[in-house]
Amino acid sequence: MSMVRLGDKIRGREDLRVSFEFFPPKTEKMEETLWDSIKRLEPLQPNFVSVTYGAGGSTRERTHATVARIVKETSLKPAAHLTCVGASREEVDEVVQAYWDAGIRHIVALRGDMPELGTPYKPHEKGYQSVPELIRGIKAIGDFEVSVSAYPERHPESPDGDADLRLLQDKIEAGATRAITQFTFDSSIYGTFMERVEKAGIKVPIVPGIMPTTNFKGISRMAEKCGATVPGWLADYYEGLDDDLTTRKLIAAAVAVEQVHDLERMGFRDFHFYTLNQADLTYAICHILGLKPSTKPTPGLKAAE
Ligand code: FAD
């Protein structure tokens, strides 16, 4: 149960570091929404913004185009996600080299999933066989900053949580300097996870992934796929609101703020927001947390009277 209430202003927010995750747009309309969101969040001066890599490398060009435009047109530091799935080492190296040439200096290195849903992972014959191998390949091309994933609730394909932590250790030894977590709604899970992280001697920052949830059904499906628990109280919050987006948004913001407050009390100071390319929720959450724009922000959508 949270001891900090909504509205309790946290002062001195120089200690709080946030990052924002986007996905590459498919259509012109989506591109417009993404760029409105990037421009709206830019004045919050995030530590970095990241752009995902579609399942099976399906957004190779679009991820590149998005991070390259962020470098060119904003003051933000982009991180490009990259997976090992369905590509030879040569092909992956080409992507890494192209990121370097475009001025990208941060990669989120991932294994990825098979394009066919539910198919057990099989590395490409000529590809990188694991994330530590991928990181060594990345580092051989350029001195990138490398972030990786972590799973407070265990990855669904992991034999046990300890295997996940051993793998995380290997990623760090290969050069990763930050782990961003899969989203988890039950903050108490982070308590036991961090005890295990400390016991394993892992020293890099663990950055909780925060998922503000407006589409509860969609998030529940995603959570089931990636092994994240959806607590009963969260389902109760959204019950009966299928046709009421406004209330779902308010709840999403309240839940995310409360989670960040809970995690701050545990000692976390870095937070990664899965924005789903929608700025307004993340902007509001950051504002409550005390992150104020360094310059005048792009005006948000006019609120309904
Ligand atoms: P790892 O941490 O390397 O491994 C996860 C599990 O898979 C471990 O339990 C390990 O034992 C097992 N495993 C590892 N290698 C093998 C192998 N060769 N054979 C069998 N099992 C193995 N997905 C995308 O497609 N694009 C993205 O942009 C993206 N961004 C993400 C960002 C974050 C912060 C997170 C947490 C996840 C992201 N994902 C993304 C999802 C991710 O690709 C999947 O969760 C995937 O199943 C695991 O990738 P990983 O790098 O976390 O794997």
GROMACS .gro file of C-alpha atoms and ligand atoms in nm:
model
  358
    1MET     CA    1   0.000   0.000   0.000
    2SER     CA    2   0.138   0.339  -0.102
    3MET     CA    3   0.235   0.589   0.169
    4VAL     CA    4   0.282   0.880  -0.071
    5ARG     CA    5  -0.053   1.010  -0.195
    6LEU     CA    6  -0.135   1.159  -0.529
    7GLY     CA    7  -0.068   1.528  -0.500
    8ASP     CA    8   0.221   1.490  -0.255
    9LYS     CA    9   0.476   1.692  -0.451
   10ILE     CA   10   0.817   1.534  -0.469
   11ARG     CA   11   1.072   1.817  -0.472
   12GLY     CA   12   1.421   1.827  -0.614
   13ARG     CA   13   1.345   1.623  -0.922
   14GLU     CA   14   1.699   1.649  -1.056
   15ASP     CA   15   1.734   1.301  -0.904
   16LEU     CA   16   1.461   1.152  -1.123
   17ARG     CA   17   1.557   1.016  -1.466
   18VAL     CA   18   1.294   0.910  -1.715
   19SER     CA   19   1.308   0.757  -2.060
   20PHE     CA   20   1.031   0.711  -2.313
   21GLU     CA   21   0.969   0.423  -2.550
   22PHE     CA   22   0.800   0.460  -2.891
   23PHE     CA   23   0.727   0.223  -3.175
   24PRO     CA   24   0.792   0.303  -3.543
   25PRO     CA   25   0.478   0.424  -3.721
   26LYS     CA   26   0.310   0.225  -4.000
   27THR     CA   27   0.107   0.498  -4.166
   28GLU     CA   28   0.132   0.871  -4.227
   29LYS     CA   29  -0.136   0.933  -3.965
   30MET     CA   30   0.055   0.726  -3.709
   31GLU     CA   31   0.373   0.912  -3.799
   32GLU     CA   32   0.200   1.241  -3.726
   33THR     CA   33   0.081   1.113  -3.386
   34LEU     CA   34   0.430   0.986  -3.304
   35TRP     CA   35   0.594   1.318  -3.388
   36ASP     CA   36   0.336   1.517  -3.194
   37SER     CA   37   0.416   1.290  -2.898
   38ILE     CA   38   0.792   1.324  -2.935
   39LYS     CA   39   0.767   1.703  -2.956
   40ARG     CA   40   0.536   1.716  -2.655
   41LEU     CA   41   0.766   1.502  -2.438
   42GLU     CA   42   1.096   1.655  -2.555
   43PRO     CA   43   1.091   1.949  -2.307
   44LEU     CA   44   1.089   1.698  -2.018
   45GLN     CA   45   1.450   1.623  -2.114
   46PRO     CA   46   1.439   1.246  -2.081
   47ASN     CA   47   1.762   1.057  -2.027
   48PHE     CA   48   1.694   0.892  -2.365
   49VAL     CA   49   1.405   0.788  -2.589
   50SER     CA   50   1.396   0.444  -2.746
   51VAL     CA   51   1.235   0.308  -3.061
   52THR     CA   52   1.134  -0.057  -3.083
   53TYR     CA   53   1.228  -0.307  -3.352
   54GLY     CA   54   0.930  -0.496  -3.494
   55ALA     CA   55   0.890  -0.870  -3.435
   56GLY     CA   56   1.128  -1.064  -3.659
   57GLY     CA   57   1.301  -0.742  -3.768
   58SER     CA   58   0.988  -0.634  -3.956
   59THR     CA   59   1.047  -0.262  -3.890
   60ARG     CA   60   1.416  -0.250  -3.977
   61GLU     CA   61   1.380   0.050  -4.212
   62ARG     CA   62   1.113   0.226  -4.008
   63THR     CA   63   1.306   0.196  -3.680
   64HIS     CA   64   1.612   0.335  -3.855
   65ALA     CA   65   1.419   0.621  -4.015
   66THR     CA   66   1.263   0.715  -3.679
   67VAL     CA   67   1.586   0.719  -3.475
   68ALA     CA   68   1.772   0.898  -3.754
   69ARG     CA   69   1.502   1.170  -3.762
   70ILE     CA   70   1.518   1.204  -3.382
   71VAL     CA   71   1.892   1.267  -3.410
   72LYS     CA   72   1.843   1.523  -3.686
   73GLU     CA   73   1.539   1.712  -3.562
   74THR     CA   74   1.543   1.703  -3.182
   75SER     CA   75   1.772   1.749  -2.884
   76LEU     CA   76   1.686   1.396  -2.766
   77LYS     CA   77   1.925   1.104  -2.740
   78PRO     CA   78   1.766   0.807  -2.917
   79ALA     CA   79   1.829   0.441  -2.843
   80ALA     CA   80   1.750   0.195  -3.122
   81HIS     CA   81   1.614  -0.147  -3.025
   82LEU     CA   82   1.767  -0.441  -3.212
   83THR     CA   83   1.692  -0.814  -3.201
   84CYS     CA   84   1.888  -1.121  -3.316
   85VAL     CA   85   1.582  -1.291  -3.461
   86GLY     CA   86   1.563  -1.413  -3.823
   87ALA     CA   87   1.883  -1.247  -3.946
   88SER     CA   88   2.243  -1.349  -4.009
   89ARG     CA   89   2.526  -1.180  -3.822
   90GLU     CA   90   2.614  -0.993  -4.139
   91GLU     CA   91   2.262  -0.855  -4.170
   92VAL     CA   92   2.250  -0.752  -3.805
   93ASP     CA   93   2.596  -0.593  -3.833
   94GLU     CA   94   2.475  -0.389  -4.131
   95VAL     CA   95   2.191  -0.250  -3.919
   96VAL     CA   96   2.433  -0.168  -3.636
   97GLN     CA   97   2.675   0.004  -3.875
   98ALA     CA   98   2.389   0.206  -4.025
   99TYR     CA   99   2.284   0.318  -3.674
  100TRP     CA  100   2.642   0.426  -3.604
  101ASP     CA  101   2.664   0.614  -3.935
  102ALA     CA  102   2.338   0.796  -3.856
  103GLY     CA  103   2.482   0.918  -3.525
  104ILE     CA  104   2.300   0.670  -3.297
  105ARG     CA  105   2.514   0.578  -2.996
  106HIS     CA  106   2.276   0.367  -2.784
  107ILE     CA  107   2.125   0.026  -2.866
  108VAL     CA  108   1.873  -0.180  -2.668
  109ALA     CA  109   2.002  -0.530  -2.747
  110LEU     CA  110   1.743  -0.807  -2.742
  111ARG     CA  111   1.688  -1.168  -2.840
  112GLY     CA  112   1.341  -1.106  -2.985
  113ASP     CA  113   1.061  -1.354  -3.055
  114MET     CA  114   0.985  -1.581  -3.350
  115PRO     CA  115   0.751  -1.411  -3.599
  116GLU     CA  116   0.500  -1.698  -3.568
  117LEU     CA  117   0.323  -1.640  -3.238
  118GLY     CA  118   0.392  -1.905  -2.973
  119THR     CA  119   0.670  -2.079  -3.168
  120PRO     CA  120   0.967  -2.170  -2.944
  121TYR     CA  121   1.270  -1.952  -3.010
  122LYS     CA  122   1.527  -2.083  -3.254
  123PRO     CA  123   1.833  -1.874  -3.333
  124HIS     CA  124   1.912  -1.808  -3.700
  125GLU     CA  125   2.174  -2.058  -3.822
  126LYS     CA  126   2.417  -1.784  -3.918
  127GLY     CA  127   2.291  -1.531  -3.667
  128TYR     CA  128   2.388  -1.421  -3.319
  129GLN     CA  129   2.297  -1.708  -3.089
  130SER     CA  130   2.234  -1.501  -2.777
  131VAL     CA  131   2.217  -1.142  -2.652
  132PRO     CA  132   2.569  -1.149  -2.498
  133GLU     CA  133   2.700  -1.252  -2.843
  134LEU     CA  134   2.498  -0.973  -3.004
  135ILE     CA  135   2.642  -0.720  -2.759
  136ARG     CA  136   2.997  -0.829  -2.841
  137GLY     CA  137   2.912  -0.787  -3.211
  138ILE     CA  138   2.771  -0.439  -3.148
  139LYS     CA  139   3.074  -0.334  -2.945
  140ALA     CA  140   3.308  -0.457  -3.221
  141ILE     CA  141   3.141  -0.208  -3.458
  142GLY     CA  142   3.130   0.097  -3.233
  143ASP     CA  143   3.148   0.203  -2.870
  144PHE     CA  144   2.770   0.206  -2.826
  145GLU     CA  145   2.595   0.238  -2.492
  146VAL     CA  146   2.401  -0.090  -2.458
  147SER     CA  147   2.083  -0.148  -2.258
  148VAL     CA  148   1.915  -0.487  -2.221
  149SER     CA  149   1.594  -0.640  -2.083
  150ALA     CA  150   1.525  -0.782  -1.737
  151TYR     CA  151   1.228  -0.983  -1.611
  152PRO     CA  152   1.112  -0.928  -1.251
  153GLU     CA  153   0.852  -1.203  -1.299
  154ARG     CA  154   1.071  -1.440  -1.507
  155HIS     CA  155   1.070  -1.468  -1.884
  156PRO     CA  156   0.806  -1.721  -2.000
  157GLU     CA  157   1.074  -1.932  -2.174
  158SER     CA  158   1.313  -1.929  -1.881
  159PRO     CA  159   1.358  -2.254  -1.685
  160ASP     CA  160   1.371  -2.040  -1.367
  161GLY     CA  161   1.434  -1.684  -1.252
  162ASP     CA  162   1.795  -1.763  -1.167
  163ALA     CA  163   1.862  -1.849  -1.532
  164ASP     CA  164   1.733  -1.502  -1.626
  165LEU     CA  165   1.973  -1.343  -1.375
  166ARG     CA  166   2.270  -1.551  -1.496
  167LEU     CA  167   2.188  -1.438  -1.849
  168LEU     CA  168   2.166  -1.077  -1.729
  169GLN     CA  169   2.513  -1.116  -1.572
  170ASP     CA  170   2.646  -1.245  -1.907
  171LYS     CA  171   2.492  -0.947  -2.087
  172ILE     CA  172   2.662  -0.709  -1.841
  173GLU     CA  173   2.996  -0.886  -1.882
  174ALA     CA  174   2.955  -0.841  -2.258
  175GLY     CA  175   2.910  -0.464  -2.212
  176ALA     CA  176   2.549  -0.382  -2.114
  177THR     CA  177   2.525  -0.095  -1.865
  178ARG     CA  178   2.151  -0.079  -1.794
  179ALA     CA  179   1.860  -0.324  -1.771
  180ILE     CA  180   1.505  -0.211  -1.851
  181THR     CA  181   1.235  -0.433  -1.704
  182GLN     CA  182   0.933  -0.590  -1.860
  183PHE     CA  183   0.629  -0.411  -1.716
  184THR     CA  184   0.488  -0.547  -1.391
  185PHE     CA  185   0.186  -0.400  -1.213
  186ASP     CA  186   0.248  -0.549  -0.870
  187SER     CA  187   0.527  -0.331  -0.728
  188SER     CA  188   0.599  -0.575  -0.444
  189ILE     CA  189   0.746  -0.809  -0.707
  190TYR     CA  190   1.030  -0.560  -0.746
  191GLY     CA  191   1.120  -0.605  -0.378
  192THR     CA  192   1.202  -0.976  -0.413
  193PHE     CA  193   1.350  -0.922  -0.758
  194MET     CA  194   1.595  -0.658  -0.634
  195GLU     CA  195   1.699  -0.878  -0.341
  196ARG     CA  196   1.791  -1.147  -0.593
  197VAL     CA  197   1.962  -0.893  -0.821
  198GLU     CA  198   2.176  -0.771  -0.531
  199LYS     CA  199   2.255  -1.126  -0.421
  200ALA     CA  200   2.368  -1.203  -0.776
  201GLY     CA  201   2.612  -0.908  -0.750
  202ILE     CA  202   2.445  -0.718  -1.036
  203LYS     CA  203   2.543  -0.352  -1.013
  204VAL     CA  204   2.402  -0.185  -1.327
  205PRO     CA  205   2.089   0.033  -1.291
  206ILE     CA  206   1.767  -0.165  -1.313
  207VAL     CA  207   1.508   0.060  -1.475
  208PRO     CA  208   1.143  -0.032  -1.414
  209GLY     CA  209   0.930  -0.029  -1.728
  210ILE     CA  210   0.607   0.159  -1.654
  211MET     CA  211   0.304   0.078  -1.868
  212PRO     CA  212   0.020   0.331  -1.835
  213THR     CA  213  -0.282   0.121  -1.926
  214THR     CA  214  -0.584   0.262  -2.106
  215ASN     CA  215  -0.665  -0.051  -2.307
  216PHE     CA  216  -0.701  -0.300  -2.023
  217LYS     CA  217  -0.804  -0.593  -2.244
  218GLY     CA  218  -0.512  -0.539  -2.480
  219ILE     CA  219  -0.263  -0.511  -2.195
  220SER     CA  220  -0.402  -0.825  -2.031
  221ARG     CA  221  -0.340  -1.019  -2.353
  222MET     CA  222   0.011  -0.876  -2.379
  223ALA     CA  223   0.078  -0.954  -2.012
  224GLU     CA  224  -0.028  -1.315  -2.059
  225LYS     CA  225   0.210  -1.350  -2.354
  226CYS     CA  226   0.507  -1.204  -2.171
  227GLY     CA  227   0.446  -1.364  -1.833
  228ALA     CA  228   0.339  -1.052  -1.637
  229THR     CA  229   0.074  -1.091  -1.368
  230VAL     CA  230  -0.238  -0.876  -1.393
  231PRO     CA  231  -0.351  -0.822  -1.032
  232GLY     CA  232  -0.720  -0.862  -0.949
  233TRP     CA  233  -0.742  -0.506  -0.814
  234LEU     CA  234  -0.635  -0.371  -1.154
  235ALA     CA  235  -0.910  -0.567  -1.330
  236ASP     CA  236  -1.156  -0.426  -1.072
  237TYR     CA  237  -1.045  -0.070  -1.149
  238TYR     CA  238  -1.126  -0.110  -1.519
  239GLU     CA  239  -1.446  -0.309  -1.475
  240GLY     CA  240  -1.744  -0.154  -1.655
  241LEU     CA  241  -1.533   0.108  -1.836
  242ASP     CA  242  -1.512  -0.051  -2.181
  243ASP     CA  243  -1.689   0.249  -2.337
  244ASP     CA  244  -1.537   0.515  -2.113
  245LEU     CA  245  -1.190   0.610  -2.233
  246THR     CA  246  -1.177   0.930  -2.027
  247THR     CA  247  -1.213   0.743  -1.697
  248ARG     CA  248  -0.972   0.471  -1.811
  249LYS     CA  249  -0.711   0.741  -1.882
  250LEU     CA  250  -0.755   0.896  -1.539
  251ILE     CA  251  -0.717   0.555  -1.377
  252ALA     CA  252  -0.412   0.475  -1.589
  253ALA     CA  253  -0.238   0.793  -1.474
  254ALA     CA  254  -0.327   0.735  -1.108
  255VAL     CA  255  -0.204   0.374  -1.115
  256ALA     CA  256   0.124   0.465  -1.287
  257VAL     CA  257   0.196   0.755  -1.048
  258GLU     CA  258   0.126   0.534  -0.749
  259GLN     CA  259   0.356   0.265  -0.886
  260VAL     CA  260   0.640   0.513  -0.942
  261HIS     CA  261   0.594   0.648  -0.587
  262ASP     CA  262   0.606   0.293  -0.451
  263LEU     CA  263   0.920   0.218  -0.650
  264GLU     CA  264   1.084   0.546  -0.547
  265ARG     CA  265   1.044   0.442  -0.186
  266MET     CA  266   1.229   0.122  -0.273
  267GLY     CA  267   1.516   0.334  -0.405
  268PHE     CA  268   1.450   0.341  -0.780
  269ARG     CA  269   1.524   0.673  -0.953
  270ASP     CA  270   1.514   0.572  -1.322
  271PHE     CA  271   1.186   0.492  -1.498
  272HIS     CA  272   1.117   0.385  -1.854
  273PHE     CA  273   0.769   0.470  -1.984
  274TYR     CA  274   0.607   0.258  -2.253
  275THR     CA  275   0.427   0.550  -2.418
  276LEU     CA  276   0.254   0.352  -2.697
  277ASN     CA  277   0.319   0.673  -2.895
  278GLN     CA  278   0.061   0.866  -2.690
  279ALA     CA  279   0.222   1.158  -2.507
  280ASP     CA  280  -0.057   1.296  -2.294
  281LEU     CA  281  -0.069   1.025  -2.027
  282THR     CA  282   0.308   1.007  -1.988
  283TYR     CA  283   0.329   1.387  -1.983
  284ALA     CA  284   0.066   1.411  -1.707
  285ILE     CA  285   0.232   1.136  -1.501
  286CYS     CA  286   0.574   1.303  -1.527
  287HIS     CA  287   0.419   1.637  -1.433
  288ILE     CA  288   0.269   1.492  -1.113
  289LEU     CA  289   0.607   1.336  -1.035
  290GLY     CA  290   0.753   1.685  -1.045
  291LEU     CA  291   0.918   1.681  -1.386
  292LYS     CA  292   0.854   2.022  -1.532
  293PRO     CA  293   0.945   2.124  -1.885
  294SER     CA  294   1.269   2.312  -1.926
  295THR     CA  295   1.111   2.524  -2.203
  296LYS     CA  296   0.753   2.604  -2.291
  297PRO     CA  297   0.584   2.275  -2.393
  298THR     CA  298   0.384   2.217  -2.708
  299PRO     CA  299   0.023   2.274  -2.595
  300GLY     CA  300  -0.162   1.952  -2.519
  301LEU     CA  301  -0.503   1.862  -2.651
  302LYS     CA  302  -0.766   2.104  -2.531
  303ALA     CA  303  -0.946   1.933  -2.245
  304ALA     CA  304  -1.319   1.886  -2.282
  305GLU     CA  305  -1.501   2.139  -2.065
  306FAD     P1  306   1.690  -1.275  -2.323
  306FAD     O1  307   1.689  -1.197  -2.196
  306FAD     O2  308   1.817  -1.292  -2.394
  306FAD     O3  309   1.632  -1.420  -2.297
  306FAD     C1  310   1.500  -1.439  -2.250
  306FAD     C2  311   1.479  -1.585  -2.222
  306FAD     O4  312   1.495  -1.661  -2.340
  306FAD     C3  313   1.575  -1.639  -2.118
  306FAD     O5  314   1.501  -1.704  -2.022
  306FAD     C4  315   1.662  -1.734  -2.194
  306FAD     O6  316   1.687  -1.847  -2.114
  306FAD     C5  317   1.582  -1.769  -2.316
  306FAD     N1  318   1.671  -1.780  -2.431
  306FAD     C6  319   1.771  -1.695  -2.466
  306FAD     N2  320   1.834  -1.739  -2.577
  306FAD     C7  321   1.775  -1.854  -2.611
  306FAD     C8  322   1.795  -1.948  -2.714
  306FAD     N3  323   1.894  -1.933  -2.803
  306FAD     N4  324   1.712  -2.054  -2.722
  306FAD     C9  325   1.612  -2.069  -2.632
  306FAD     N5  326   1.588  -1.985  -2.530
  306FAD    C10  327   1.669  -1.879  -2.519
  306FAD     N6  328   1.083  -0.742  -2.876
  306FAD    C11  329   1.094  -0.702  -3.006
  306FAD     O7  330   1.070  -0.780  -3.099
  306FAD     N7  331   1.133  -0.573  -3.037
  306FAD    C12  332   1.162  -0.482  -2.942
  306FAD     O8  333   1.196  -0.369  -2.973
  306FAD    C13  334   1.152  -0.522  -2.804
  306FAD     N8  335   1.181  -0.436  -2.705
  306FAD    C14  336   1.178  -0.479  -2.573
  306FAD    C15  337   1.216  -0.391  -2.472
  306FAD    C16  338   1.216  -0.431  -2.340
  306FAD    C17  339   1.258  -0.335  -2.232
  306FAD    C18  340   1.174  -0.564  -2.306
  306FAD    C19  341   1.169  -0.608  -2.163
  306FAD    C20  342   1.135  -0.653  -2.406
  306FAD    C21  343   1.138  -0.612  -2.541
  306FAD     N9  344   1.101  -0.697  -2.645
  306FAD    C22  345   1.111  -0.656  -2.776
  306FAD    C23  346   1.051  -0.832  -2.616
  306FAD    C24  347   1.163  -0.935  -2.618
  306FAD     O9  348   1.219  -0.946  -2.748
  306FAD    C25  349   1.103  -1.069  -2.576
  306FAD    O10  350   1.066  -1.062  -2.442
  306FAD    C26  351   1.189  -1.190  -2.604
  306FAD    O11  352   1.111  -1.306  -2.579
  306FAD    C27  353   1.313  -1.201  -2.522
  306FAD    O12  354   1.411  -1.113  -2.559
  306FAD     P2  355   1.525  -1.073  -2.451
  306FAD    O13  356   1.630  -0.994  -2.513
  306FAD    O14  357   1.458  -1.020  -2.334
  306FAD    O15  358   1.581  -1.220  -2.423
   0.00000   0.00000   0.00000
